[in-house]
mmCIF file of C-alpha atoms in Angstrom:
data_model
loop_
_atom_site.group_PDB
_atom_site.id
_atom_site.type_symbol
_atom_site.label_atom_id
_atom_site.label_comp_id
_atom_site.label_asym_id
_atom_site.label_seq_id
_atom_site.Cartn_x
_atom_site.Cartn_y
_atom_site.Cartn_z
ATOM 1 C CA UNK A 1 46.678 65.619 -9.595
ATOM 2 C CA UNK A 2 47.393 68.377 -7.125
ATOM 3 C CA UNK A 3 50.458 70.521 -7.705
ATOM 4 C CA UNK A 4 51.354 69.643 -11.255
ATOM 5 C CA UNK A 5 54.422 71.832 -11.197
ATOM 6 C CA UNK A 6 55.972 69.710 -8.457
ATOM 7 C CA UNK A 7 55.930 66.558 -10.549
ATOM 8 C CA UNK A 8 58.867 65.057 -12.375
ATOM 9 C CA UNK A 9 57.199 62.243 -14.282
ATOM 10 C CA UNK A 10 59.454 60.190 -16.535
ATOM 11 C CA UNK A 11 56.952 58.007 -18.402
ATOM 12 C CA UNK A 12 53.909 59.330 -20.254
ATOM 13 C CA UNK A 13 51.342 56.737 -21.307
ATOM 14 C CA UNK A 14 49.416 58.738 -23.876
ATOM 15 C CA UNK A 15 47.381 55.675 -24.835
ATOM 16 C CA UNK A 16 46.001 55.377 -21.280
ATOM 17 C CA UNK A 17 43.048 57.425 -20.045
ATOM 18 C CA UNK A 18 42.000 57.707 -16.400
ATOM 19 C CA UNK A 19 38.521 58.909 -15.477
ATOM 20 C CA UNK A 20 38.656 60.139 -11.891
ATOM 21 C CA UNK A 21 37.093 62.235 -9.156
ATOM 22 C CA UNK A 22 39.619 63.765 -6.767
ATOM 23 C CA UNK A 23 37.513 63.508 -3.560
ATOM 24 C CA UNK A 24 37.291 59.725 -4.015
ATOM 25 C CA UNK A 25 39.919 57.803 -2.006
ATOM 26 C CA UNK A 26 39.944 55.052 -4.635
ATOM 27 C CA UNK A 27 40.831 57.586 -7.318
ATOM 28 C CA UNK A 28 43.469 59.144 -5.081
ATOM 29 C CA UNK A 29 45.047 55.735 -4.539
ATOM 30 C CA UNK A 30 45.588 55.486 -8.292
ATOM 31 C CA UNK A 31 46.808 59.068 -8.549
ATOM 32 C CA UNK A 32 49.335 58.509 -5.769
ATOM 33 C CA UNK A 33 50.397 55.215 -7.308
ATOM 34 C CA UNK A 34 50.999 56.801 -10.687
ATOM 35 C CA UNK A 35 52.974 59.674 -9.213
ATOM 36 C CA UNK A 36 55.026 57.356 -6.999
ATOM 37 C CA UNK A 37 55.944 55.322 -10.082
ATOM 38 C CA UNK A 38 56.690 58.495 -12.101
ATOM 39 C CA UNK A 39 54.039 57.647 -14.663
ATOM 40 C CA UNK A 40 51.480 59.978 -16.209
ATOM 41 C CA UNK A 41 48.316 59.184 -18.169
ATOM 42 C CA UNK A 42 45.613 61.253 -19.816
ATOM 43 C CA UNK A 43 43.115 62.323 -17.162
ATOM 44 C CA UNK A 44 39.417 63.165 -17.315
ATOM 45 C CA UNK A 45 37.869 64.764 -14.230
ATOM 46 C CA UNK A 46 34.347 63.584 -13.472
ATOM 47 C CA UNK A 47 31.867 65.412 -11.228
ATOM 48 C CA UNK A 48 30.043 62.654 -9.400
ATOM 49 C CA UNK A 49 27.729 65.137 -7.665
ATOM 50 C CA UNK A 50 26.355 65.961 -11.102
ATOM 51 C CA UNK A 51 26.105 62.252 -11.987
ATOM 52 C CA UNK A 52 28.663 62.548 -14.774
ATOM 53 C CA UNK A 53 29.796 59.006 -13.939
ATOM 54 C CA UNK A 54 26.346 57.801 -15.025
ATOM 55 C CA UNK A 55 26.491 59.031 -18.609
ATOM 56 C CA UNK A 56 25.882 56.360 -21.273
ATOM 57 C CA UNK A 57 29.513 56.498 -22.396
ATOM 58 C CA UNK A 58 30.900 55.830 -18.916
ATOM 59 C CA UNK A 59 28.288 53.198 -18.117
ATOM 60 C CA UNK A 60 29.413 51.419 -21.278
ATOM 61 C CA UNK A 61 32.950 51.437 -19.885
ATOM 62 C CA UNK A 62 31.914 50.500 -16.346
ATOM 63 C CA UNK A 63 28.398 49.172 -15.673
ATOM 64 C CA UNK A 64 29.133 49.427 -11.933
ATOM 65 C CA UNK A 65 29.065 53.229 -12.334
ATOM 66 C CA UNK A 66 32.089 53.742 -10.103
ATOM 67 C CA UNK A 67 35.402 55.540 -10.446
ATOM 68 C CA UNK A 68 38.261 55.285 -11.217
ATOM 69 C CA UNK A 69 38.205 53.836 -14.724
ATOM 70 C CA UNK A 70 41.387 53.170 -16.701
ATOM 71 C CA UNK A 71 41.385 52.454 -20.434
ATOM 72 C CA UNK A 72 44.623 51.227 -21.997
ATOM 73 C CA UNK A 73 43.869 50.715 -25.664
ATOM 74 C CA UNK A 74 41.226 47.938 -25.552
ATOM 75 C CA UNK A 75 41.693 47.056 -21.885
ATOM 76 C CA UNK A 76 39.291 48.590 -19.365
ATOM 77 C CA UNK A 77 39.874 48.346 -15.601
ATOM 78 C CA UNK A 78 37.445 49.678 -12.987
ATOM 79 C CA UNK A 79 39.100 48.872 -9.659
ATOM 80 C CA UNK A 80 41.825 51.023 -8.101
ATOM 81 C CA UNK A 81 43.826 48.029 -6.866
ATOM 82 C CA UNK A 82 43.720 46.311 -10.254
ATOM 83 C CA UNK A 83 44.691 49.565 -11.980
ATOM 84 C CA UNK A 84 47.718 50.151 -9.754
ATOM 85 C CA UNK A 85 49.000 46.586 -9.981
ATOM 86 C CA UNK A 86 48.469 46.529 -13.751
ATOM 87 C CA UNK A 87 50.398 49.765 -14.260
ATOM 88 C CA UNK A 88 53.163 48.551 -11.958
ATOM 89 C CA UNK A 89 53.401 45.159 -13.658
ATOM 90 C CA UNK A 90 53.370 46.466 -17.198
ATOM 91 C CA UNK A 91 54.982 49.891 -17.131
ATOM 92 C CA UNK A 92 57.082 50.368 -13.970
ATOM 93 C CA UNK A 93 60.636 49.056 -13.965
ATOM 94 C CA UNK A 94 61.105 49.625 -10.234
ATOM 95 C CA UNK A 95 59.820 46.521 -8.465
ATOM 96 C CA UNK A 96 59.767 48.048 -4.994
ATOM 97 C CA UNK A 97 56.120 49.074 -5.338
ATOM 98 C CA UNK A 98 55.025 45.638 -6.565
ATOM 99 C CA UNK A 99 57.603 42.890 -6.053
ATOM 100 C CA UNK A 100 57.828 40.203 -8.704
ATOM 101 C CA UNK A 101 58.759 37.422 -6.289
ATOM 102 C CA UNK A 102 55.714 35.401 -5.165
ATOM 103 C CA UNK A 103 56.135 36.125 -1.455
ATOM 104 C CA UNK A 104 56.533 39.870 -1.883
ATOM 105 C CA UNK A 105 53.646 40.035 -4.330
ATOM 106 C CA UNK A 106 51.422 38.034 -1.964
ATOM 107 C CA UNK A 107 52.075 40.512 0.851
ATOM 108 C CA UNK A 108 51.043 43.420 -1.359
ATOM 109 C CA UNK A 109 47.969 41.531 -2.584
ATOM 110 C CA UNK A 110 47.026 40.803 1.026
ATOM 111 C CA UNK A 111 47.181 44.505 1.889
ATOM 112 C CA UNK A 112 45.150 45.457 -1.162
ATOM 113 C CA UNK A 113 42.490 42.907 -0.229
ATOM 114 C CA UNK A 114 42.419 44.309 3.299
ATOM 115 C CA UNK A 115 41.929 47.804 1.942
ATOM 116 C CA UNK A 116 39.208 46.731 -0.486
ATOM 117 C CA UNK A 117 37.463 44.267 1.805
ATOM 118 C CA UNK A 118 37.726 45.990 5.193
ATOM 119 C CA UNK A 119 38.784 49.638 5.069
ATOM 120 C CA UNK A 120 36.902 50.837 2.012
ATOM 121 C CA UNK A 121 33.538 49.391 3.143
ATOM 122 C CA UNK A 122 34.071 51.252 6.447
ATOM 123 C CA UNK A 123 34.645 54.450 4.466
ATOM 124 C CA UNK A 124 31.441 53.936 2.492
ATOM 125 C CA UNK A 125 29.431 53.138 5.628
ATOM 126 C CA UNK A 126 30.666 56.323 7.320
ATOM 127 C CA UNK A 127 30.718 58.752 4.404
ATOM 128 C CA UNK A 128 27.811 57.845 2.136
ATOM 129 C CA UNK A 129 25.013 58.711 4.605
ATOM 130 C CA UNK A 130 26.637 62.130 5.067
ATOM 131 C CA UNK A 131 27.318 62.669 1.374
ATOM 132 C CA UNK A 132 24.065 61.375 -0.060
ATOM 133 C CA UNK A 133 21.451 60.969 2.699
ATOM 134 C CA UNK A 134 21.625 64.272 4.615
ATOM 135 C CA UNK A 135 23.039 62.574 7.736
ATOM 136 C CA UNK A 136 25.134 64.976 9.819
ATOM 137 C CA UNK A 137 27.371 62.610 11.764
ATOM 138 C CA UNK A 138 28.990 59.169 11.734
ATOM 139 C CA UNK A 139 26.829 56.586 13.478
ATOM 140 C CA UNK A 140 28.175 54.944 16.693
ATOM 141 C CA UNK A 141 28.460 51.462 15.162
ATOM 142 C CA UNK A 142 30.487 52.813 12.243
ATOM 143 C CA UNK A 143 32.797 54.628 14.659
ATOM 144 C CA UNK A 144 33.304 51.397 16.590
ATOM 145 C CA UNK A 145 34.084 49.482 13.372
ATOM 146 C CA UNK A 146 36.613 52.087 12.227
ATOM 147 C CA UNK A 147 38.277 52.170 15.640
ATOM 148 C CA UNK A 148 38.731 48.402 15.478
ATOM 149 C CA UNK A 149 40.258 48.731 12.021
ATOM 150 C CA UNK A 150 42.685 51.299 13.433
ATOM 151 C CA UNK A 151 43.582 48.774 16.149
ATOM 152 C CA UNK A 152 44.247 46.138 13.476
ATOM 153 C CA UNK A 153 46.404 48.537 11.484
ATOM 154 C CA UNK A 154 48.323 49.544 14.619
ATOM 155 C CA UNK A 155 49.011 45.877 15.330
ATOM 156 C CA UNK A 156 50.013 45.153 11.730
ATOM 157 C CA UNK A 157 52.609 47.939 11.849
ATOM 158 C CA UNK A 158 54.278 46.899 15.100
ATOM 159 C CA UNK A 159 57.966 46.251 14.521
ATOM 160 C CA UNK A 160 58.025 47.373 10.878
ATOM 161 C CA UNK A 161 58.321 50.767 9.156
ATOM 162 C CA UNK A 162 55.778 49.976 6.425
ATOM 163 C CA UNK A 163 52.805 47.659 6.128
ATOM 164 C CA UNK A 164 54.695 45.746 3.465
ATOM 165 C CA UNK A 165 57.798 45.362 5.631
ATOM 166 C CA UNK A 166 61.113 47.093 5.023
ATOM 167 C CA UNK A 167 59.950 49.374 2.200
ATOM 168 C CA UNK A 168 56.823 51.057 0.955
ATOM 169 C CA UNK A 169 54.650 49.370 -1.683
ATOM 170 C CA UNK A 170 51.314 49.855 -3.414
ATOM 171 C CA UNK A 171 49.765 48.297 -0.314
ATOM 172 C CA UNK A 172 50.843 51.254 1.799
ATOM 173 C CA UNK A 173 49.601 53.684 -0.838
ATOM 174 C CA UNK A 174 46.152 52.098 -1.053
ATOM 175 C CA UNK A 175 45.770 52.028 2.720
ATOM 176 C CA UNK A 176 46.906 55.652 3.026
ATOM 177 C CA UNK A 177 44.312 56.849 0.540
ATOM 178 C CA UNK A 178 41.530 55.245 2.579
ATOM 179 C CA UNK A 179 42.871 55.894 6.092
ATOM 180 C CA UNK A 180 43.596 59.569 5.411
ATOM 181 C CA UNK A 181 39.932 59.866 4.405
ATOM 182 C CA UNK A 182 38.645 57.859 7.362
ATOM 183 C CA UNK A 183 40.701 60.143 9.593
ATOM 184 C CA UNK A 184 38.463 63.031 8.537
ATOM 185 C CA UNK A 185 35.406 61.079 9.664
ATOM 186 C CA UNK A 186 36.833 59.258 12.712
ATOM 187 C CA UNK A 187 40.098 60.915 13.803
ATOM 188 C CA UNK A 188 43.000 58.610 14.614
ATOM 189 C CA UNK A 189 43.652 58.921 18.360
ATOM 190 C CA UNK A 190 47.339 59.699 18.948
ATOM 191 C CA UNK A 191 47.327 57.975 22.333
ATOM 192 C CA UNK A 192 45.656 54.767 21.147
ATOM 193 C CA UNK A 193 47.354 54.451 17.761
ATOM 194 C CA UNK A 194 50.784 56.155 17.898
ATOM 195 C CA UNK A 195 52.423 53.737 15.452
ATOM 196 C CA UNK A 196 49.674 54.189 12.870
ATOM 197 C CA UNK A 197 49.820 57.964 13.277
ATOM 198 C CA UNK A 198 53.609 57.944 12.848
ATOM 199 C CA UNK A 199 53.222 55.931 9.637
ATOM 200 C CA UNK A 200 50.585 58.380 8.380
ATOM 201 C CA UNK A 201 52.937 61.286 9.081
ATOM 202 C CA UNK A 202 55.773 59.675 7.133
ATOM 203 C CA UNK A 203 53.451 58.890 4.229
ATOM 204 C CA UNK A 204 52.232 62.496 4.206
ATOM 205 C CA UNK A 205 55.812 63.666 3.616
ATOM 206 C CA UNK A 206 56.140 61.687 0.381
ATOM 207 C CA UNK A 207 55.971 63.907 -2.748
ATOM 208 C CA UNK A 208 53.226 61.752 -4.282
ATOM 209 C CA UNK A 209 51.004 62.453 -1.255
ATOM 210 C CA UNK A 210 51.010 66.162 -2.130
ATOM 211 C CA UNK A 211 50.506 65.667 -5.845
ATOM 212 C CA UNK A 212 48.096 62.736 -5.713
ATOM 213 C CA UNK A 213 46.165 62.892 -2.442
ATOM 214 C CA UNK A 214 46.135 66.271 -0.712
ATOM 215 C CA UNK A 215 43.960 68.272 -3.107
ATOM 216 C CA UNK A 216 41.202 65.654 -3.256
ATOM 217 C CA UNK A 217 41.390 65.007 0.484
ATOM 218 C CA UNK A 218 40.874 68.717 1.145
ATOM 219 C CA UNK A 219 37.906 68.723 -1.229
ATOM 220 C CA UNK A 220 36.406 65.751 0.607
ATOM 221 C CA UNK A 221 36.953 67.435 3.976
ATOM 222 C CA UNK A 222 35.137 70.576 2.810
ATOM 223 C CA UNK A 223 32.291 68.505 1.427
ATOM 224 C CA UNK A 224 31.876 66.607 4.704
ATOM 225 C CA UNK A 225 32.062 69.804 6.731
#
C-alpha cells in the first residue's frame, strides 16, 4: 500500500487476506480505509491485465471475478464498501469512521450507496473502453454524466467540511477513491466545483491517501495515458 515505511499500523489481522489490484479505485478505497483505521491485513497483489483474477482459486472465492476480495477465516467479502464497514464494525474501536448510532450510520451508508450506484458506474463507463477496448478518449455522454455527478457532489458539500458532516468517515474515503480516479479522466473544473476541489485537496493531505491511494492512482494514470 504505497509507502510502507510511512505507516504506523496498530492492529495486524493476520487471519485476514486481501486480494487487490492497486490501479483499481475499489481496491484503493479498502487500502485507504485500512490505513485510516490503523489496521493491516495480509495482502496479495493481483495483475488483472494478466487475468490473474480469473484463476480457478479466485473464481471460487468470488464468482463475479472482481477485486477486492477479503477473506476473514471462513467469511468472504467481495465488495469494497462491505469490506470497509465490516472491518470498521468488527475491528476498529474508533467510531468516527463508521458511527454506531443509527443516524450517523445511515449517512455513511447513503454515501457508500451513492459511490457504488452513481460514481463507480461512471468510472467504469469512462475507463473500461480505454482500458479494454482500445478507445482513446472519454465519450461526450460520459463526460456529461461525470460533470453532473461533480455538480451533485459540489452541492452535497455546501456548508460542511466533509460529506458525512463535521468529520470524515468511510463515506468520504470511498468517494475520494473514485473521484480521484474520475479526475484523471474528466478533470474537476476549479471554477465550477471549487468546494469539491477544496475537499479533494484536504483529503489528499491525509496520510492514508499517500499510503493507500497515491501509488495505485499513479499507475492508473500511466495506464490511461
